[in-house]
mmCIF file of C-alpha atoms and ligand atoms in Angstrom:
data_model
loop_
_atom_site.group_PDB
_atom_site.id
_atom_site.type_symbol
_atom_site.label_atom_id
_atom_site.label_comp_id
_atom_site.label_asym_id
_atom_site.label_seq_id
_atom_site.Cartn_x
_atom_site.Cartn_y
_atom_site.Cartn_z
ATOM 1 C CA MET A 1040 0.000 0.000 0.000
ATOM 2 C CA PHE A 1041 3.052 2.220 0.151
ATOM 3 C CA LYS A 1042 2.632 3.270 -3.434
ATOM 4 C CA ARG A 1043 -0.937 4.267 -2.897
ATOM 5 C CA PHE A 1044 -0.003 6.183 0.196
ATOM 6 C CA ARG A 1045 2.700 8.035 -1.657
ATOM 7 C CA ILE A 1046 0.433 9.045 -4.502
ATOM 8 C CA ALA A 1047 -2.170 10.116 -1.984
ATOM 9 C CA ALA A 1048 0.451 12.153 -0.130
ATOM 10 C CA GLU A 1049 1.579 13.849 -3.332
ATOM 11 C CA LEU A 1050 -1.941 14.599 -4.329
ATOM 12 C CA SER A 1051 -2.927 15.955 -0.955
ATOM 13 C CA ALA A 1052 0.198 18.116 -1.068
ATOM 14 C CA GLY A 1053 -1.179 19.199 -4.437
ATOM 15 C CA ARG A 1054 -4.381 20.324 -2.759
ATOM 16 C CA LYS A 1055 -2.481 22.808 -0.659
ATOM 17 C CA LEU A 1056 -0.233 23.952 -3.466
ATOM 18 C CA GLY A 1057 -2.934 24.172 -6.089
ATOM 19 C CA PHE A 1058 -2.500 22.367 -9.344
ATOM 20 C CA VAL A 1059 0.243 24.589 -10.721
ATOM 21 C CA GLY A 1060 2.177 24.314 -7.483
ATOM 22 C CA TRP A 1061 1.769 20.600 -7.682
ATOM 23 C CA LEU A 1062 3.205 20.604 -11.182
ATOM 24 C CA PHE A 1063 6.169 22.571 -9.924
ATOM 25 C CA ALA A 1064 6.581 20.112 -7.088
ATOM 26 C CA PHE A 1065 6.597 17.394 -9.713
ATOM 27 C CA ALA A 1066 9.122 19.334 -11.774
ATOM 28 C CA SER A 1067 11.446 19.892 -8.849
ATOM 29 C CA LEU A 1068 11.379 16.189 -8.098
ATOM 30 C CA CYS A 1069 12.510 15.645 -11.666
ATOM 31 C CA ALA A 1070 15.724 17.453 -10.870
ATOM 32 C CA VAL A 1071 16.929 14.509 -8.813
ATOM 33 C CA PRO A 1072 17.744 11.768 -11.289
ATOM 34 C CA GLY A 1073 17.537 8.099 -10.370
ATOM 35 C CA SER A 1074 16.578 8.794 -6.792
ATOM 36 C CA ALA A 1075 14.709 5.502 -6.428
ATOM 37 C CA ALA A 1076 17.761 3.273 -6.679
ATOM 38 C CA GLY A 1077 20.352 3.461 -3.978
ATOM 39 C CA THR A 1078 18.866 6.103 -1.739
ATOM 40 C CA LYS A 1079 20.580 6.524 1.604
ATOM 41 C CA ASN A 1080 18.377 4.077 3.471
ATOM 42 C CA SER A 1081 18.421 1.372 0.826
ATOM 43 C CA LEU A 1082 19.593 -2.097 1.640
ATOM 44 C CA LEU A 1083 22.510 -3.224 -0.471
ATOM 45 C CA ALA A 1084 22.276 -6.617 -2.141
ATOM 46 C CA TYR A 1085 25.948 -7.144 -2.935
ATOM 47 C CA GLY A 1086 26.097 -10.782 -3.978
ATOM 48 C CA ALA A 1087 23.892 -13.490 -5.477
ATOM 49 C CA ARG A 1088 24.113 -17.164 -6.432
ATOM 50 C CA ILE A 1089 21.742 -19.640 -7.986
ATOM 51 C CA VAL A 1090 22.227 -23.426 -8.163
ATOM 52 C CA GLY A 1091 20.011 -26.410 -8.849
ATOM 53 C CA ASP A 1092 18.038 -28.294 -11.433
ATOM 54 C CA GLU A 1093 14.476 -28.591 -12.658
ATOM 55 C CA ALA A 1094 13.290 -30.191 -9.415
ATOM 56 C CA ARG A 1095 15.030 -28.028 -6.805
ATOM 57 C CA THR A 1096 16.713 -24.640 -7.117
ATOM 58 C CA ARG A 1097 18.438 -22.593 -4.446
ATOM 59 C CA ILE A 1098 18.909 -18.827 -4.603
ATOM 60 C CA VAL A 1099 21.137 -16.974 -2.136
ATOM 61 C CA ILE A 1100 21.339 -13.184 -1.988
ATOM 62 C CA ASP A 1101 23.805 -11.346 0.280
ATOM 63 C CA PHE A 1102 22.628 -8.158 2.005
ATOM 64 C CA ASP A 1103 24.539 -5.588 4.043
ATOM 65 C CA ARG A 1104 21.758 -5.516 6.632
ATOM 66 C CA GLU A 1105 18.975 -7.834 7.632
ATOM 67 C CA PRO A 1106 16.211 -7.615 5.020
ATOM 68 C CA ARG A 1107 12.553 -7.793 5.959
ATOM 69 C CA PHE A 1108 10.870 -9.719 3.206
ATOM 70 C CA SER A 1109 7.604 -11.346 2.241
ATOM 71 C CA VAL A 1110 6.797 -14.025 -0.305
ATOM 72 C CA HIS A 1111 3.774 -14.399 -2.564
ATOM 73 C CA TYR A 1112 2.654 -16.629 -5.399
ATOM 74 C CA ILE A 1113 1.005 -15.507 -8.624
ATOM 75 C CA ALA A 1114 -0.497 -17.746 -11.328
ATOM 76 C CA ASN A 1115 -0.517 -17.453 -15.141
ATOM 77 C CA PRO A 1116 2.390 -17.888 -15.453
ATOM 78 C CA GLU A 1117 3.505 -19.335 -12.116
ATOM 79 C CA ARG A 1118 5.621 -16.768 -10.308
ATOM 80 C CA ILE A 1119 7.133 -16.264 -6.883
ATOM 81 C CA VAL A 1120 7.308 -12.653 -5.766
ATOM 82 C CA VAL A 1121 9.701 -11.603 -2.998
ATOM 83 C CA ASP A 1122 9.006 -8.104 -1.664
ATOM 84 C CA LEU A 1123 11.773 -6.165 0.058
ATOM 85 C CA PRO A 1124 12.310 -2.672 1.413
ATOM 86 C CA ALA A 1125 14.168 -0.253 -0.922
ATOM 87 C CA THR A 1126 17.184 -2.194 -2.170
ATOM 88 C CA ALA A 1127 20.149 -1.347 -4.379
ATOM 89 C CA PHE A 1128 21.017 -4.444 -6.415
ATOM 90 C CA GLY A 1129 24.785 -4.255 -6.738
ATOM 91 C CA PHE A 1130 25.740 -7.723 -8.005
ATOM 92 C CA PRO A 1131 26.482 -8.578 -11.657
ATOM 93 C CA ALA A 1132 23.337 -9.608 -13.572
ATOM 94 C CA LYS A 1133 24.973 -12.865 -14.640
ATOM 95 C CA ASP A 1134 25.172 -14.026 -11.021
ATOM 96 C CA LEU A 1135 21.404 -14.315 -10.853
ATOM 97 C CA GLU A 1136 20.585 -15.537 -14.338
ATOM 98 C CA ALA A 1137 17.530 -17.767 -14.560
ATOM 99 C CA ARG A 1138 18.209 -21.498 -14.369
ATOM 100 C CA GLY A 1139 16.797 -24.668 -12.846
ATOM 101 C CA LEU A 1140 13.147 -24.174 -11.963
ATOM 102 C CA PHE A 1141 13.162 -20.574 -13.103
ATOM 103 C CA LYS A 1142 13.002 -19.311 -16.663
ATOM 104 C CA ASP A 1143 13.109 -15.610 -15.872
ATOM 105 C CA ILE A 1144 14.360 -13.571 -12.906
ATOM 106 C CA ARG A 1145 13.812 -9.825 -12.495
ATOM 107 C CA TYR A 1146 14.550 -7.502 -9.633
ATOM 108 C CA GLY A 1147 14.391 -3.770 -9.061
ATOM 109 C CA ALA A 1148 12.549 -0.868 -7.484
ATOM 110 C CA MET A 1149 8.771 -0.832 -7.221
ATOM 111 C CA ASP A 1150 8.709 2.650 -5.707
ATOM 112 C CA GLU A 1151 10.852 4.760 -3.381
ATOM 113 C CA GLY A 1152 10.290 2.480 -0.423
ATOM 114 C CA SER A 1153 10.160 -1.001 -1.859
ATOM 115 C CA ALA A 1154 11.854 -3.412 -4.212
ATOM 116 C CA ARG A 1155 10.832 -6.742 -5.612
ATOM 117 C CA ILE A 1156 12.284 -9.948 -6.976
ATOM 118 C CA VAL A 1157 10.085 -11.798 -9.452
ATOM 119 C CA LEU A 1158 10.955 -15.432 -10.119
ATOM 120 C CA THR A 1159 9.035 -16.781 -13.100
ATOM 121 C CA ALA A 1160 8.933 -20.555 -12.898
ATOM 122 C CA ALA A 1161 8.934 -23.131 -15.642
ATOM 123 C CA ARG A 1162 6.411 -25.215 -13.662
ATOM 124 C CA PRO A 1163 4.431 -24.969 -10.401
ATOM 125 C CA VAL A 1164 6.834 -24.318 -7.505
ATOM 126 C CA GLN A 1165 6.898 -23.456 -3.849
ATOM 127 C CA LEU A 1166 9.531 -22.192 -1.487
ATOM 128 C CA ALA A 1167 10.318 -25.023 0.894
ATOM 129 C CA LEU A 1168 12.568 -22.589 2.736
ATOM 130 C CA ALA A 1169 12.761 -18.806 2.781
ATOM 131 C CA LYS A 1170 14.859 -17.301 5.552
ATOM 132 C CA VAL A 1171 17.607 -14.859 6.438
ATOM 133 C CA GLN A 1172 20.851 -16.246 7.846
ATOM 134 C CA THR A 1173 23.831 -14.385 9.244
ATOM 135 C CA ASP A 1174 26.907 -15.192 7.186
ATOM 136 C CA GLU A 1175 30.093 -16.708 8.632
ATOM 137 C CA SER A 1176 31.777 -13.363 9.259
ATOM 138 C CA GLY A 1177 28.753 -12.122 11.158
ATOM 139 C CA ASN A 1178 28.700 -8.954 9.026
ATOM 140 C CA GLY A 1179 26.310 -9.768 6.238
ATOM 141 C CA HIS A 1180 22.892 -11.339 6.014
ATOM 142 C CA ARG A 1181 21.953 -13.810 3.372
ATOM 143 C CA LEU A 1182 18.465 -14.455 2.100
ATOM 144 C CA VAL A 1183 18.136 -18.140 1.224
ATOM 145 C CA LEU A 1184 15.281 -19.269 -1.009
ATOM 146 C CA ASP A 1185 14.877 -22.998 -1.640
ATOM 147 C CA ALA A 1186 12.389 -23.719 -4.389
ATOM 148 C CA GLU A 1187 10.965 -27.120 -5.207
ATOM 149 C CA MET A 1188 8.512 -28.313 -7.825
ATOM 150 C CA ILE A 1189 4.956 -29.086 -6.738
ATOM 151 C CA ASP A 1190 1.800 -30.064 -8.585
ATOM 152 C CA LYS A 1191 -0.736 -27.693 -10.123
ATOM 153 C CA GLN A 1192 -3.368 -28.132 -7.384
ATOM 154 C CA LYS A 1193 -0.892 -27.387 -4.630
ATOM 155 C CA PHE A 1194 0.207 -24.234 -6.392
ATOM 156 C CA ALA A 1195 -3.398 -23.134 -6.913
ATOM 157 C CA GLU A 1196 -3.946 -23.615 -3.183
ATOM 158 C CA LEU A 1197 -0.905 -21.484 -2.333
ATOM 159 C CA VAL A 1198 -2.241 -18.686 -4.529
ATOM 160 C CA LYS A 1199 -5.707 -18.951 -3.010
ATOM 161 C CA THR A 1200 -4.818 -19.140 0.659
ATOM 162 C CA GLN A 1201 -2.125 -16.443 0.847
ATOM 163 C CA SER A 1202 -2.722 -12.985 2.248
ATOM 164 C CA TRP A 1203 -1.418 -9.824 0.616
ATOM 165 C CA ASN A 1204 -2.293 -7.645 3.585
ATOM 166 C CA ASP A 1205 1.016 -7.956 5.325
ATOM 167 C CA GLN A 1206 3.208 -6.069 2.910
ATOM 168 C CA SER A 1207 3.603 -3.025 0.740
ATOM 169 C CA GLY A 1208 2.950 -2.243 -2.851
ATOM 170 C CA ALA A 1209 1.693 -5.645 -3.908
ATOM 171 C CA ALA A 1210 -1.960 -5.711 -4.741
ATOM 172 C CA GLU A 1211 -2.807 -2.734 -6.816
ATOM 173 C CA THR A 1212 -5.785 -0.828 -5.560
ATOM 174 C CA THR A 1213 -6.081 2.436 -7.315
ATOM 175 C CA SER A 1214 -9.649 3.317 -6.467
ATOM 176 C CA ALA A 1215 -8.617 5.150 -3.308
ATOM 177 C CA ILE A 1216 -6.496 7.762 -5.089
ATOM 178 C CA PRO A 1217 -8.169 11.077 -4.366
ATOM 179 C CA GLN A 1218 -9.113 13.375 -7.195
ATOM 180 C CA PRO A 1219 -6.458 16.042 -7.742
ATOM 181 C CA GLU A 1220 -7.503 19.569 -8.441
ATOM 182 C CA LYS A 1221 -8.367 20.549 -11.929
ATOM 183 C CA ALA A 1222 -5.941 22.527 -14.046
ATOM 184 C CA ALA A 1223 -6.601 26.225 -14.490
ATOM 185 C CA PRO A 1224 -9.442 26.743 -16.955
ATOM 186 C CA GLY A 1225 -8.144 26.759 -20.483
ATOM 187 C CA ASP A 1226 -4.887 24.983 -19.657
ATOM 188 C CA PHE A 1227 -4.070 22.155 -21.985
ATOM 189 C CA VAL A 1228 -2.799 19.362 -19.721
ATOM 190 C CA ILE A 1229 -0.487 16.729 -21.166
ATOM 191 C CA ALA A 1230 0.607 13.504 -19.479
ATOM 192 C CA VAL A 1231 4.133 12.606 -20.575
ATOM 193 C CA ASP A 1232 4.686 8.941 -19.834
ATOM 194 C CA ALA A 1233 8.207 7.496 -19.654
ATOM 195 C CA GLY A 1234 7.790 3.845 -20.611
ATOM 196 C CA HIS A 1235 8.887 1.076 -18.211
ATOM 197 C CA GLY A 1236 10.742 1.816 -14.929
ATOM 198 C CA GLY A 1237 11.991 0.156 -11.769
ATOM 199 C CA ILE A 1238 11.894 -3.620 -11.980
ATOM 200 C CA ASP A 1239 10.792 -3.370 -15.622
ATOM 201 C CA THR A 1240 13.910 -2.200 -17.461
ATOM 202 C CA GLY A 1241 12.349 -2.433 -20.920
ATOM 203 C CA ALA A 1242 14.650 -3.122 -23.849
ATOM 204 C CA ILE A 1243 18.451 -3.140 -23.609
ATOM 205 C CA GLY A 1244 20.615 -1.274 -26.130
ATOM 206 C CA VAL A 1245 22.512 -3.450 -28.584
ATOM 207 C CA ASP A 1246 25.780 -1.528 -28.277
ATOM 208 C CA THR A 1247 26.057 0.379 -24.996
ATOM 209 C CA LYS A 1248 23.546 -1.820 -23.109
ATOM 210 C CA THR A 1249 21.537 1.277 -22.233
ATOM 211 C CA GLU A 1250 18.241 0.471 -20.549
ATOM 212 C CA GLU A 1251 15.079 1.652 -22.253
ATOM 213 C CA LYS A 1252 13.597 2.854 -18.940
ATOM 214 C CA LEU A 1253 16.426 5.410 -18.629
ATOM 215 C CA VAL A 1254 16.186 6.560 -22.251
ATOM 216 C CA THR A 1255 12.447 7.141 -21.896
ATOM 217 C CA LEU A 1256 12.803 8.975 -18.578
ATOM 218 C CA ALA A 1257 15.475 11.366 -19.883
ATOM 219 C CA PHE A 1258 13.378 12.038 -22.941
ATOM 220 C CA ALA A 1259 10.141 12.496 -20.964
ATOM 221 C CA LYS A 1260 11.816 15.114 -18.777
ATOM 222 C CA ALA A 1261 13.150 17.002 -21.796
ATOM 223 C CA LEU A 1262 9.757 16.895 -23.499
ATOM 224 C CA ALA A 1263 7.805 18.033 -20.427
ATOM 225 C CA ASP A 1264 10.273 20.898 -19.887
ATOM 226 C CA ARG A 1265 9.912 21.976 -23.496
ATOM 227 C CA LEU A 1266 6.098 21.755 -23.475
ATOM 228 C CA ASN A 1267 5.940 23.770 -20.244
ATOM 229 C CA LYS A 1268 7.661 26.685 -21.974
ATOM 230 C CA GLU A 1269 4.479 27.128 -24.010
ATOM 231 C CA PRO A 1270 1.852 29.399 -22.468
ATOM 232 C CA GLY A 1271 -1.385 27.552 -21.760
ATOM 233 C CA ILE A 1272 0.261 24.130 -21.813
ATOM 234 C CA LYS A 1273 0.862 22.183 -18.617
ATOM 235 C CA ALA A 1274 2.813 18.968 -19.057
ATOM 236 C CA PHE A 1275 3.487 16.560 -16.214
ATOM 237 C CA LEU A 1276 5.303 13.253 -15.881
ATOM 238 C CA THR A 1277 3.563 10.020 -14.919
ATOM 239 C CA ARG A 1278 6.821 8.947 -13.269
ATOM 240 C CA ASP A 1279 9.769 11.185 -12.450
ATOM 241 C CA ASP A 1280 12.290 8.619 -11.282
ATOM 242 C CA ASP A 1281 13.274 5.000 -11.724
ATOM 243 C CA GLU A 1282 10.175 3.372 -10.303
ATOM 244 C CA PHE A 1283 7.647 0.903 -11.561
ATOM 245 C CA LEU A 1284 4.158 1.972 -12.639
ATOM 246 C CA SER A 1285 1.631 -0.518 -13.911
ATOM 247 C CA LEU A 1286 -0.006 0.210 -17.249
ATOM 248 C CA SER A 1287 -3.359 0.909 -15.627
ATOM 249 C CA GLN A 1288 -1.724 3.282 -13.113
ATOM 250 C CA ARG A 1289 -0.307 5.297 -16.016
ATOM 251 C CA VAL A 1290 -3.748 5.576 -17.581
ATOM 252 C CA LEU A 1291 -5.300 6.451 -14.231
ATOM 253 C CA ILE A 1292 -2.744 9.171 -13.473
ATOM 254 C CA ALA A 1293 -3.484 10.773 -16.855
ATOM 255 C CA ARG A 1294 -7.240 10.625 -16.331
ATOM 256 C CA GLN A 1295 -7.150 11.856 -12.752
ATOM 257 C CA ASN A 1296 -5.127 14.867 -13.771
ATOM 258 C CA HIS A 1297 -7.622 15.636 -16.522
ATOM 259 C CA ALA A 1298 -5.001 15.244 -19.198
ATOM 260 C CA GLY A 1299 -6.086 16.275 -22.674
ATOM 261 C CA LEU A 1300 -3.370 14.052 -24.132
ATOM 262 C CA LEU A 1301 -1.186 11.153 -23.111
ATOM 263 C CA ILE A 1302 2.126 10.603 -24.848
ATOM 264 C CA SER A 1303 3.833 7.340 -23.894
ATOM 265 C CA LEU A 1304 7.505 7.181 -24.827
ATOM 266 C CA HIS A 1305 9.435 4.054 -25.765
ATOM 267 C CA ALA A 1306 12.611 2.856 -27.465
ATOM 268 C CA ASP A 1307 12.229 -0.868 -27.940
ATOM 269 C CA THR A 1308 14.231 -3.516 -29.720
ATOM 270 C CA LEU A 1309 13.356 -5.550 -32.793
ATOM 271 C CA LYS A 1310 14.813 -8.806 -34.073
ATOM 272 C CA GLN A 1311 15.465 -7.023 -37.366
ATOM 273 C CA LYS A 1312 18.465 -4.955 -36.306
ATOM 274 C CA ASP A 1313 18.533 -2.928 -39.522
ATOM 275 C CA ILE A 1314 15.137 -1.338 -38.859
ATOM 276 C CA ARG A 1315 15.499 2.169 -37.510
ATOM 277 C CA GLY A 1316 13.530 5.367 -37.074
ATOM 278 C CA ALA A 1317 10.490 6.594 -35.180
ATOM 279 C CA THR A 1318 6.985 5.083 -35.169
ATOM 280 C CA VAL A 1319 3.721 6.482 -33.801
ATOM 281 C CA TYR A 1320 1.131 4.047 -32.486
ATOM 282 C CA THR A 1321 -2.541 4.526 -31.742
ATOM 283 C CA ILE A 1322 -4.850 1.949 -30.156
ATOM 284 C CA SER A 1323 -7.012 -0.521 -32.018
ATOM 285 C CA ASP A 1324 -8.506 -3.950 -31.380
ATOM 286 C CA LYS A 1325 -6.808 -5.335 -34.437
ATOM 287 C CA ALA A 1326 -3.121 -4.687 -35.022
ATOM 288 C CA SER A 1327 -2.117 -3.016 -38.273
ATOM 289 C CA ASP A 1328 0.633 -5.582 -38.857
ATOM 290 C CA LYS A 1329 2.775 -8.261 -37.254
ATOM 291 C CA LEU A 1330 5.450 -5.864 -36.017
ATOM 292 C CA ALA A 1331 2.835 -3.747 -34.218
ATOM 293 C CA ALA A 1332 1.118 -6.837 -32.779
ATOM 294 C CA ASP A 1333 4.391 -8.248 -31.411
ATOM 295 C CA LEU A 1334 5.386 -4.929 -29.926
ATOM 296 C CA ALA A 1335 2.035 -4.424 -28.188
ATOM 297 C CA GLU A 1336 2.206 -7.942 -26.815
ATOM 298 C CA ARG A 1337 5.654 -7.292 -25.357
ATOM 299 C CA GLU A 1338 4.682 -3.896 -23.958
ATOM 300 C CA ASN A 1339 1.613 -5.396 -22.326
ATOM 301 C CA LEU A 1340 3.865 -7.883 -20.481
ATOM 302 C CA SER A 1341 5.150 -5.048 -18.297
ATOM 303 C CA ASP A 1342 2.749 -5.797 -15.445
ATOM 304 C CA GLN A 1343 3.660 -9.462 -15.548
ATOM 305 C CA ILE A 1344 7.378 -8.701 -15.329
ATOM 306 C CA ALA A 1345 6.735 -6.749 -12.160
ATOM 307 C CA GLY A 1346 4.721 -9.554 -10.587
ATOM 308 C CA LYS A 1347 1.359 -7.853 -10.827
ATOM 309 C CA GLU A 1348 -1.594 -10.178 -10.579
ATOM 310 C CA THR A 1349 -3.339 -10.583 -13.890
ATOM 311 C CA VAL A 1350 -6.333 -8.359 -13.515
ATOM 312 C CA THR A 1351 -9.111 -9.525 -15.754
ATOM 313 C CA GLU A 1352 -10.688 -6.426 -17.161
ATOM 314 C CA PRO A 1353 -14.287 -5.966 -16.026
ATOM 315 C CA PRO A 1354 -16.658 -6.553 -18.930
ATOM 316 C CA GLU A 1355 -17.372 -3.217 -20.523
ATOM 317 C CA VAL A 1356 -20.805 -1.942 -19.687
ATOM 318 C CA ALA A 1357 -22.734 -1.634 -22.912
ATOM 319 C CA ASP A 1358 -22.833 2.103 -22.713
ATOM 320 C CA ILE A 1359 -23.487 3.951 -25.902
ATOM 321 C CA LEU A 1360 -22.063 7.162 -24.454
ATOM 322 C CA LEU A 1361 -18.801 5.463 -23.504
ATOM 323 C CA ASP A 1362 -18.674 3.978 -26.959
ATOM 324 C CA LEU A 1363 -19.146 7.371 -28.572
ATOM 325 C CA THR A 1364 -16.493 8.869 -26.288
ATOM 326 C CA ARG A 1365 -14.095 6.106 -27.234
ATOM 327 C CA ARG A 1366 -14.667 6.641 -30.915
ATOM 328 C CA GLU A 1367 -14.208 10.367 -30.617
ATOM 329 C CA THR A 1368 -11.066 9.880 -28.522
ATOM 330 C CA GLN A 1369 -9.675 7.522 -31.111
ATOM 331 C CA ALA A 1370 -10.251 10.081 -33.865
ATOM 332 C CA PHE A 1371 -8.346 12.656 -31.779
ATOM 333 C CA SER A 1372 -5.516 10.181 -31.166
ATOM 334 C CA ILE A 1373 -5.194 9.562 -34.883
ATOM 335 C CA SER A 1374 -5.204 13.283 -35.560
ATOM 336 C CA LEU A 1375 -2.366 13.773 -33.040
ATOM 337 C CA ALA A 1376 -0.396 10.898 -34.594
ATOM 338 C CA GLU A 1377 -0.732 12.540 -38.011
ATOM 339 C CA SER A 1378 0.332 15.890 -36.614
ATOM 340 C CA VAL A 1379 3.436 14.297 -35.050
ATOM 341 C CA LEU A 1380 4.398 12.624 -38.310
ATOM 342 C CA ALA A 1381 3.876 15.868 -40.213
ATOM 343 C CA SER A 1382 6.358 17.509 -37.813
ATOM 344 C CA PHE A 1383 8.874 14.703 -38.342
ATOM 345 C CA LYS A 1384 8.770 15.003 -42.123
ATOM 346 C CA ASP A 1385 12.279 15.662 -43.501
ATOM 347 C CA GLN A 1386 13.493 16.196 -39.907
ATOM 348 C CA ILE A 1387 13.370 12.841 -38.134
ATOM 349 C CA GLY A 1388 13.796 9.457 -39.768
ATOM 350 C CA THR A 1389 10.817 7.127 -39.464
ATOM 351 C CA ILE A 1390 10.246 3.473 -40.299
ATOM 352 C CA ASN A 1391 8.077 2.486 -43.296
ATOM 353 C CA ASN A 1392 4.385 3.156 -42.624
ATOM 354 C CA PRO A 1393 5.230 5.110 -39.481
ATOM 355 C CA HIS A 1394 1.641 5.330 -38.199
ATOM 356 C CA ARG A 1395 0.641 1.897 -36.938
ATOM 357 C CA HIS A 1396 -1.893 0.582 -34.480
ATOM 358 C CA ALA A 1397 -2.324 -2.264 -32.005
ATOM 359 C CA GLY A 1398 -3.866 -3.097 -28.629
ATOM 360 C CA PHE A 1399 -1.479 -1.253 -26.310
ATOM 361 C CA ARG A 1400 -2.944 -1.271 -22.804
ATOM 362 C CA VAL A 1401 -1.319 2.051 -21.929
ATOM 363 C CA LEU A 1402 -3.403 3.713 -24.657
ATOM 364 C CA GLN A 1403 -6.761 2.482 -23.414
ATOM 365 C CA ALA A 1404 -8.116 5.574 -21.617
ATOM 366 C CA PRO A 1405 -11.594 6.012 -23.129
ATOM 367 C CA ASP A 1406 -11.477 9.792 -22.751
ATOM 368 C CA VAL A 1407 -7.810 10.797 -23.143
ATOM 369 C CA PRO A 1408 -6.450 10.900 -26.696
ATOM 370 C CA SER A 1409 -3.251 8.844 -26.483
ATOM 371 C CA ILE A 1410 -0.288 7.925 -28.627
ATOM 372 C CA LEU A 1411 2.693 5.687 -28.036
ATOM 373 C CA LEU A 1412 5.835 7.040 -29.633
ATOM 374 C CA GLU A 1413 8.696 4.697 -30.415
ATOM 375 C CA LEU A 1414 11.513 7.239 -30.516
ATOM 376 C CA GLY A 1415 13.740 4.759 -32.294
ATOM 377 C CA PHE A 1416 15.036 1.259 -31.723
ATOM 378 C CA LEU A 1417 17.678 0.270 -29.204
ATOM 379 C CA SER A 1418 18.359 -2.760 -31.430
ATOM 380 C CA ASN A 1419 19.850 -0.472 -34.085
ATOM 381 C CA VAL A 1420 23.336 0.925 -33.429
ATOM 382 C CA GLU A 1421 22.643 4.244 -35.200
ATOM 383 C CA ASP A 1422 19.340 4.751 -33.413
ATOM 384 C CA GLU A 1423 20.923 3.915 -30.074
ATOM 385 C CA LYS A 1424 23.526 6.641 -30.599
ATOM 386 C CA ARG A 1425 20.825 9.121 -31.471
ATOM 387 C CA LEU A 1426 18.646 8.188 -28.496
ATOM 388 C CA LEU A 1427 21.538 9.111 -26.200
ATOM 389 C CA ASP A 1428 22.295 12.392 -27.955
ATOM 390 C CA ASP A 1429 21.214 15.556 -26.095
ATOM 391 C CA ALA A 1430 20.936 17.704 -29.225
ATOM 392 C CA TRP A 1431 18.745 15.138 -30.966
ATOM 393 C CA ARG A 1432 16.544 14.893 -27.896
ATOM 394 C CA LEU A 1433 15.995 18.663 -27.838
ATOM 395 C CA LYS A 1434 15.223 18.744 -31.546
ATOM 396 C CA MET A 1435 12.723 15.920 -31.131
ATOM 397 C CA ALA A 1436 11.110 17.743 -28.174
ATOM 398 C CA ASP A 1437 10.789 20.896 -30.318
ATOM 399 C CA LEU A 1438 9.125 19.010 -33.143
ATOM 400 C CA LEU A 1439 6.736 17.242 -30.786
ATOM 401 C CA THR A 1440 5.814 20.558 -29.190
ATOM 402 C CA ASP A 1441 5.003 21.949 -32.643
ATOM 403 C CA ALA A 1442 2.868 18.895 -33.313
ATOM 404 C CA VAL A 1443 0.982 19.306 -30.037
ATOM 405 C CA LYS A 1444 0.359 22.996 -30.738
ATOM 406 C CA ARG A 1445 -0.912 22.264 -34.240
ATOM 407 C CA TYR A 1446 -3.129 19.502 -32.919
ATOM 408 C CA ARG A 1447 -4.549 21.779 -30.254
ATOM 409 C CA ALA A 1448 -5.241 24.557 -32.753
ATOM 410 C CA SER A 1449 -7.168 22.166 -34.993
ATOM 411 C CA VAL A 1450 -9.180 20.785 -32.062
ATOM 412 C CA MET A 1451 -10.054 24.308 -30.928
ATOM 413 C CA ALA A 1452 -10.959 25.346 -34.489
ATOM 414 C CA ASN A 1453 -13.396 22.424 -34.559
ATOM 415 C CA GLY A 1454 -14.957 23.498 -31.272
ATOM 416 C CA GLY A 1455 -13.289 20.749 -29.188
HETATM 417 ZN ZN1 ZN B 1155 9.002 -0.086 -24.411
#
């Protein structure tokens, strides 16, 4: 619940400051890069080992202090989630590569006060042992996790009988977030969403191994700064440091702040390393092509990577008004996408057919026109260089600001 508390605290601070003050508070937070990882009170995980086979696997993680931890199980796919207080993970990634019972292992920040390890299993598993031991020297503390295979029914029971009440940040309950104040009348509010974050690193650069979550955050900050230079435009960031946000939280933050637009920023990788350039995506039930479908599928995995329970979407109420809103919102999203691509013309390289569509969950707000912008691909060496270039970033932010202004003018001309 820490996350919820923090958002609530920020928003109630916003009440006192007024919306503009709140935006400034947001902006000043942005001045402290990477504050989530390695803050002064973080635990340090300085070593890790994994041994075992497909029946039993042992994981040992060395901490500088005794870690409080809690363990949970999530189905579809079978995962073990270990929640920790804020932790800096200082060991080499190869020391905790998935093996034995586990086919994927992720770890990282969930928010300022908590971190998580997500062990995705190849088959139903349980922890036969999960405890902290003092190491031989008496200085460090090691977390020992002994996993063993179990049958499907046993795993289902573990999932069913566990309680999430004892720890922070696990079950996502967003309904309690209070409504923030509205923007000043006439302000055009824009949610700038840095893709990925925290435990979800996103793609990894082919050459310099840059993490997508850092590329998107740096870009989001530059874009919000640039947009905020325009009178009548108020841009804010959905996340301002290296923390995890679920896809539905991103949508909710945009809606609760009465955003008139949501721009989600990404820099993914493709198998085809020669493909480079920007792409603009809008939402649709049916993907425009295979590349778009694959990308949306991977992006939508974000919640799973972070060990979020699979939330089955409530069946949409057959509401003709909602349907009309959705259709209108989609038309606005497409118009923004076209405006962005018009700005890029002869200025920024794009892939073939640069406006594509697919079922991205981050674009699903029924009432906030939304686009997902692939700035370029971290799988392409040239693109990777560009994504890390300050001058290119500023140029891109300028062009996007032009696009937003043109979009807004056309909406206002049509009485929107
Ligand atoms: Zn991405």
